[in-house]
mmCIF file of C-alpha atoms in Angstrom:
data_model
loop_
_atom_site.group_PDB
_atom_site.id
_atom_site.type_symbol
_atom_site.label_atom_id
_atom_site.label_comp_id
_atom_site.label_asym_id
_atom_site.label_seq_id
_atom_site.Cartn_x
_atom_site.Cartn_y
_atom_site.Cartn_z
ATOM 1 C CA UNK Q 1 7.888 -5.907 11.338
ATOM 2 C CA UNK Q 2 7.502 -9.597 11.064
ATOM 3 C CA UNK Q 3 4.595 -10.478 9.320
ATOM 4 C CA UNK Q 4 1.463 -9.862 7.509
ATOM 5 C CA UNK Q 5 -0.313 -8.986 11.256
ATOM 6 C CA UNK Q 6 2.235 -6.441 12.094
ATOM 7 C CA UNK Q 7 1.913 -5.093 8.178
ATOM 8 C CA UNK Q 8 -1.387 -4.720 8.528
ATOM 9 C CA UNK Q 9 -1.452 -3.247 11.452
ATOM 10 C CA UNK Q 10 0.996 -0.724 10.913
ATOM 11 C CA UNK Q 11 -1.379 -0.397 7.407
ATOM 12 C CA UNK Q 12 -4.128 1.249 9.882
ATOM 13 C CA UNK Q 13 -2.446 3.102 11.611
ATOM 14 C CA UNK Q 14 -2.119 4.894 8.385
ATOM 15 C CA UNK Q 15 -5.843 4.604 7.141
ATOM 16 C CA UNK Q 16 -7.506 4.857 10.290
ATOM 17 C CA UNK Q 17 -11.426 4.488 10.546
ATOM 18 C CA UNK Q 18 -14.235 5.667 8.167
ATOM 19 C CA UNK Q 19 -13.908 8.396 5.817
ATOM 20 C CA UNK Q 20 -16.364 10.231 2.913
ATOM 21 C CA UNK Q 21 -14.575 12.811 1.660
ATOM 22 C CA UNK Q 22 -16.273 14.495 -1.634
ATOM 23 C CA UNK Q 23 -12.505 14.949 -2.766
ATOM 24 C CA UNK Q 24 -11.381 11.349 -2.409
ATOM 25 C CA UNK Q 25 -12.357 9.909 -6.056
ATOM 26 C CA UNK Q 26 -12.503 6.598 -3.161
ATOM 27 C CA UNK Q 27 -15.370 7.530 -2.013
ATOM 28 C CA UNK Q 28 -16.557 5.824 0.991
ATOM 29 C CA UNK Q 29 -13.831 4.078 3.233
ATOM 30 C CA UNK Q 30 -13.549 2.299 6.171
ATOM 31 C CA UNK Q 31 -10.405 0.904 7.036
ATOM 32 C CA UNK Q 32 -8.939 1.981 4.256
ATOM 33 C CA UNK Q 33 -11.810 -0.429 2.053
ATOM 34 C CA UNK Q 34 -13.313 1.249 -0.407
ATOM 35 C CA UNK Q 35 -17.551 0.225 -1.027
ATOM 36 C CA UNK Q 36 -16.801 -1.140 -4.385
ATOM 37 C CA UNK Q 37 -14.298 -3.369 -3.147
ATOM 38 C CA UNK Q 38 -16.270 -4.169 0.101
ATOM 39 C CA UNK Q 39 -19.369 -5.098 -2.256
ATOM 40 C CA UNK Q 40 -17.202 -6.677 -4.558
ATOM 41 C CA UNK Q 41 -15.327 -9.172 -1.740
ATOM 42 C CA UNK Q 42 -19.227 -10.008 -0.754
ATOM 43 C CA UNK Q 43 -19.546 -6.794 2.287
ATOM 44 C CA UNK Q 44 -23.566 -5.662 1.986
ATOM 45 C CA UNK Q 45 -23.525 -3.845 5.345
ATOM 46 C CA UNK Q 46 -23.123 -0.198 5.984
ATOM 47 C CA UNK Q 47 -19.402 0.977 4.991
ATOM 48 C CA UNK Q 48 -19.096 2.353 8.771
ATOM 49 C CA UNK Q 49 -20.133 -0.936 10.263
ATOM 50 C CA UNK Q 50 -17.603 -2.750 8.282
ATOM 51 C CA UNK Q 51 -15.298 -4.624 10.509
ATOM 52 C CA UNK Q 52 -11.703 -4.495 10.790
ATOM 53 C CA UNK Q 53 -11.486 -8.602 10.605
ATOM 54 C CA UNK Q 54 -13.216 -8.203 7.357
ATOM 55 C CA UNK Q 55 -10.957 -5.223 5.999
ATOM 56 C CA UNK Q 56 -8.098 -7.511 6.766
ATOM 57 C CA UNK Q 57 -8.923 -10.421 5.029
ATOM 58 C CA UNK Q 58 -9.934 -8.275 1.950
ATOM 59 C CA UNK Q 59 -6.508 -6.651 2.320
ATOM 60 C CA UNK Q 60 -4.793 -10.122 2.795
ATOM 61 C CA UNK Q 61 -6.424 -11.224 -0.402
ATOM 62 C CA UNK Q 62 -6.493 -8.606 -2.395
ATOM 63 C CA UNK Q 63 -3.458 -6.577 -1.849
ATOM 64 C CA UNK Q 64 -0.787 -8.026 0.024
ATOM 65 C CA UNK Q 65 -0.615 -12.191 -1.252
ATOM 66 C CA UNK Q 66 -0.971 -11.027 -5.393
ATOM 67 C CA UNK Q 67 2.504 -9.357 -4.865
ATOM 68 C CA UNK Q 68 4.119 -12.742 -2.899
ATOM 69 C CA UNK Q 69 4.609 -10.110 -0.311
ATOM 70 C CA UNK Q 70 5.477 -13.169 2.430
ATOM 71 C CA UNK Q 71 9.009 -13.699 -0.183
ATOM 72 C CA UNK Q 72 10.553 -10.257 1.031
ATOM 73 C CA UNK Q 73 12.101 -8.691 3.782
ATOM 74 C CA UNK Q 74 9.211 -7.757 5.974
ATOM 75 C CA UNK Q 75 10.252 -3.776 5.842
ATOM 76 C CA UNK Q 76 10.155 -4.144 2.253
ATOM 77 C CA UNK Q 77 7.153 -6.384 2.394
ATOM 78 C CA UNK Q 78 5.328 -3.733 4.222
ATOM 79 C CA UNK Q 79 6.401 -0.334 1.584
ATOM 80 C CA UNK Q 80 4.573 -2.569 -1.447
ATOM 81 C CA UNK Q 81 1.224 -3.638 0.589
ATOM 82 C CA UNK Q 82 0.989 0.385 2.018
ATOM 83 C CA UNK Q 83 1.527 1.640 -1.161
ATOM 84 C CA UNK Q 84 -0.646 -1.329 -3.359
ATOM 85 C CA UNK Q 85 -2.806 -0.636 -0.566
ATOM 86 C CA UNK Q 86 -3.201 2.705 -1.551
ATOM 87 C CA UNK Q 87 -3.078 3.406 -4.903
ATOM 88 C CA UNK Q 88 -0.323 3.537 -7.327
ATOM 89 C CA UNK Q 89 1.706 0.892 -10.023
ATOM 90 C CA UNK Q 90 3.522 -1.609 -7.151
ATOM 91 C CA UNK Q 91 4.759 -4.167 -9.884
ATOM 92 C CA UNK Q 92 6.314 -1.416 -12.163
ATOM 93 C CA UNK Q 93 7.938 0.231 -8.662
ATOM 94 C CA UNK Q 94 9.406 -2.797 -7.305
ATOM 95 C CA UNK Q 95 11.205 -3.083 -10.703
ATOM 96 C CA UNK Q 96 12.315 0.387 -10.665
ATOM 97 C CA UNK Q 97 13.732 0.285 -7.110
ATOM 98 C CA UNK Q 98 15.563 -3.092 -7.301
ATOM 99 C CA UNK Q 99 16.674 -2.721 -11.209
ATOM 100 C CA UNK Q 100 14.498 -5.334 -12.656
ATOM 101 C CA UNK Q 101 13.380 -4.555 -16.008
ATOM 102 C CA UNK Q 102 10.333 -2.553 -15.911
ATOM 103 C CA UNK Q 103 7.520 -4.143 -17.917
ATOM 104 C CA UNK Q 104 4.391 -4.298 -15.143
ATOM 105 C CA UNK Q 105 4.954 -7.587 -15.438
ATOM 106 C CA UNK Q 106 5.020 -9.550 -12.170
ATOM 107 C CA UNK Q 107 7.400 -12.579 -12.969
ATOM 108 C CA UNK Q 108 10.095 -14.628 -11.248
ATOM 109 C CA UNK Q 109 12.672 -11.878 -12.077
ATOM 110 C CA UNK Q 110 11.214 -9.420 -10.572
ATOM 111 C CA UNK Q 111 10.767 -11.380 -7.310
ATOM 112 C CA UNK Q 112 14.433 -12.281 -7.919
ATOM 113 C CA UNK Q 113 15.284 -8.341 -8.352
ATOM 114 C CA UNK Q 114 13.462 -7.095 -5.182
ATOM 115 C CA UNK Q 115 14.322 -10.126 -2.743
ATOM 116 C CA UNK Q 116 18.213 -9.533 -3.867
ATOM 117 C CA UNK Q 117 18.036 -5.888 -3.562
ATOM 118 C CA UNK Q 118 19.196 -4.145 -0.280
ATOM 119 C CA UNK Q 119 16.180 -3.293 1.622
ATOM 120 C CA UNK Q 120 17.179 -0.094 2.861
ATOM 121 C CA UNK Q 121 18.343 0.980 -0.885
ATOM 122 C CA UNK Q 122 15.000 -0.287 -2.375
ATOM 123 C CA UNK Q 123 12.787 1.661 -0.023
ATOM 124 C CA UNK Q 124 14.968 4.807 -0.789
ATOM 125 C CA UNK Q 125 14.297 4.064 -4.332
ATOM 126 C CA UNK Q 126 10.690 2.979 -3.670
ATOM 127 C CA UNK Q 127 9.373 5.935 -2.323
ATOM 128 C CA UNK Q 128 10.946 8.333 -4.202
ATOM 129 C CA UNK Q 129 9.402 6.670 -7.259
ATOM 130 C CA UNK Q 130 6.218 7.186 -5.006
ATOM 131 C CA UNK Q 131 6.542 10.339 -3.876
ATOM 132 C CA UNK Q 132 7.271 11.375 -7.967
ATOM 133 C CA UNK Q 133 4.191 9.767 -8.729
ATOM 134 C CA UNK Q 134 1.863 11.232 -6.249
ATOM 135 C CA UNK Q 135 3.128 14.817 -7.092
ATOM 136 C CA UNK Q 136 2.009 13.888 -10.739
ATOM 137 C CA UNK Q 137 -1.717 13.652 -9.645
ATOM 138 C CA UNK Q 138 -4.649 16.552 -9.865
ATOM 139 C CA UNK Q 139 -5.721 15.289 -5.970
ATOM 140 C CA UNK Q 140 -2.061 16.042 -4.981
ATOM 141 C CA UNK Q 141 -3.458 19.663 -3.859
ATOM 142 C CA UNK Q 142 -6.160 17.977 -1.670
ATOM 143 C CA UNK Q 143 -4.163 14.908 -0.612
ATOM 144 C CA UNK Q 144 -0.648 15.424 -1.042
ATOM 145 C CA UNK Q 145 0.425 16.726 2.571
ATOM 146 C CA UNK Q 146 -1.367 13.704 4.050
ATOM 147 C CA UNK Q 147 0.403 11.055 1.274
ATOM 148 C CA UNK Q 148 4.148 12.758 2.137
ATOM 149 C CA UNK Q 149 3.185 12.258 6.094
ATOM 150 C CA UNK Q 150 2.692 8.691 5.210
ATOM 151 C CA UNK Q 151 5.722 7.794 3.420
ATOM 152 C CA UNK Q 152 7.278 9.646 6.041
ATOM 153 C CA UNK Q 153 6.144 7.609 8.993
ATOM 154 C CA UNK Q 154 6.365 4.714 6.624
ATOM 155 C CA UNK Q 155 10.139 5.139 6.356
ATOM 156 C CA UNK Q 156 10.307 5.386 10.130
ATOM 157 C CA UNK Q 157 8.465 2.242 10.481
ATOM 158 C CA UNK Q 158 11.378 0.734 7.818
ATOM 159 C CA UNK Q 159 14.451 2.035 9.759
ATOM 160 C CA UNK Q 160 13.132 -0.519 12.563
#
């Protein structure tokens, strides 16, 4: 994984097309875009309709460039974005998983702490603070075989 493109791309393959599950406190999704962040990055269409050009510049914007995602090892690069993405606390996890100190802040030091951190020992780190997280939430019943089955192919994607 080289680059925002492949990130993204890998991103789908994780999110897929349109969804509207009652259980997904989302709601409507396409690409992995929500409806109140589609109307909110300007989208008026219909959520199904929504194209993928469009989910990826809201993604590029939104969820990938507020983290300086292009200063890290692209594997590494690519854990943050899935997981800020979606859903969670990126900024305090990348301080957790490269020893920064944890404050939600996203500074200089923590860029510092993640880029200097071995990548394969942060995304060890990173997930299992992901994976603790997750298994803290009431749609963990619902959602939480689906969530493991992404880290999981999201540390497969890492080992490449």
């Amino acid at each position: 994984m080289s680059s925002f493109d492949d990130a993204f791309d890998a991103l789908i393959g994780n999110e897929g097309g349109y969804s509207n599950n009652p259980k997904d406190p989302g709601g409507e999704t396409m690409w992995g875009v929500t409806a109140r962040v589609a109307r909110a990055a300007g989208y008026a269409g219909a959520m199904k309709d929504l194209p993928r050009e469009t989910a990826k510049a809201i993604a590029k914007k939104l969820y990938w460039d507020p983290l300086k995602l292009d200063q890290f090892d692209p594997r590494v690069a690519f854990q943050i974005f899935d997981a800020n993405y979606n859903g969670g606390h990126p900024v305090i996890w990348m301080q957790g998983a490269s020893g920064a100190k944890v404050d939600g802040l996203l500074g200089q030091a923590t860029i510092a702490a993640v880029a200097a951190t071995d990548p394969l020992k942060f995304m060890m780190r990173w997930n299992g603070l992901r994976l603790r997280y997750f298994t803290s939430l009431q749609t963990w019943i619902s959602f939480g075989k689906g969530w493991a089955n992404r880290i999981a192919d999201n540390l497969k994607i890492g080992a490449i």
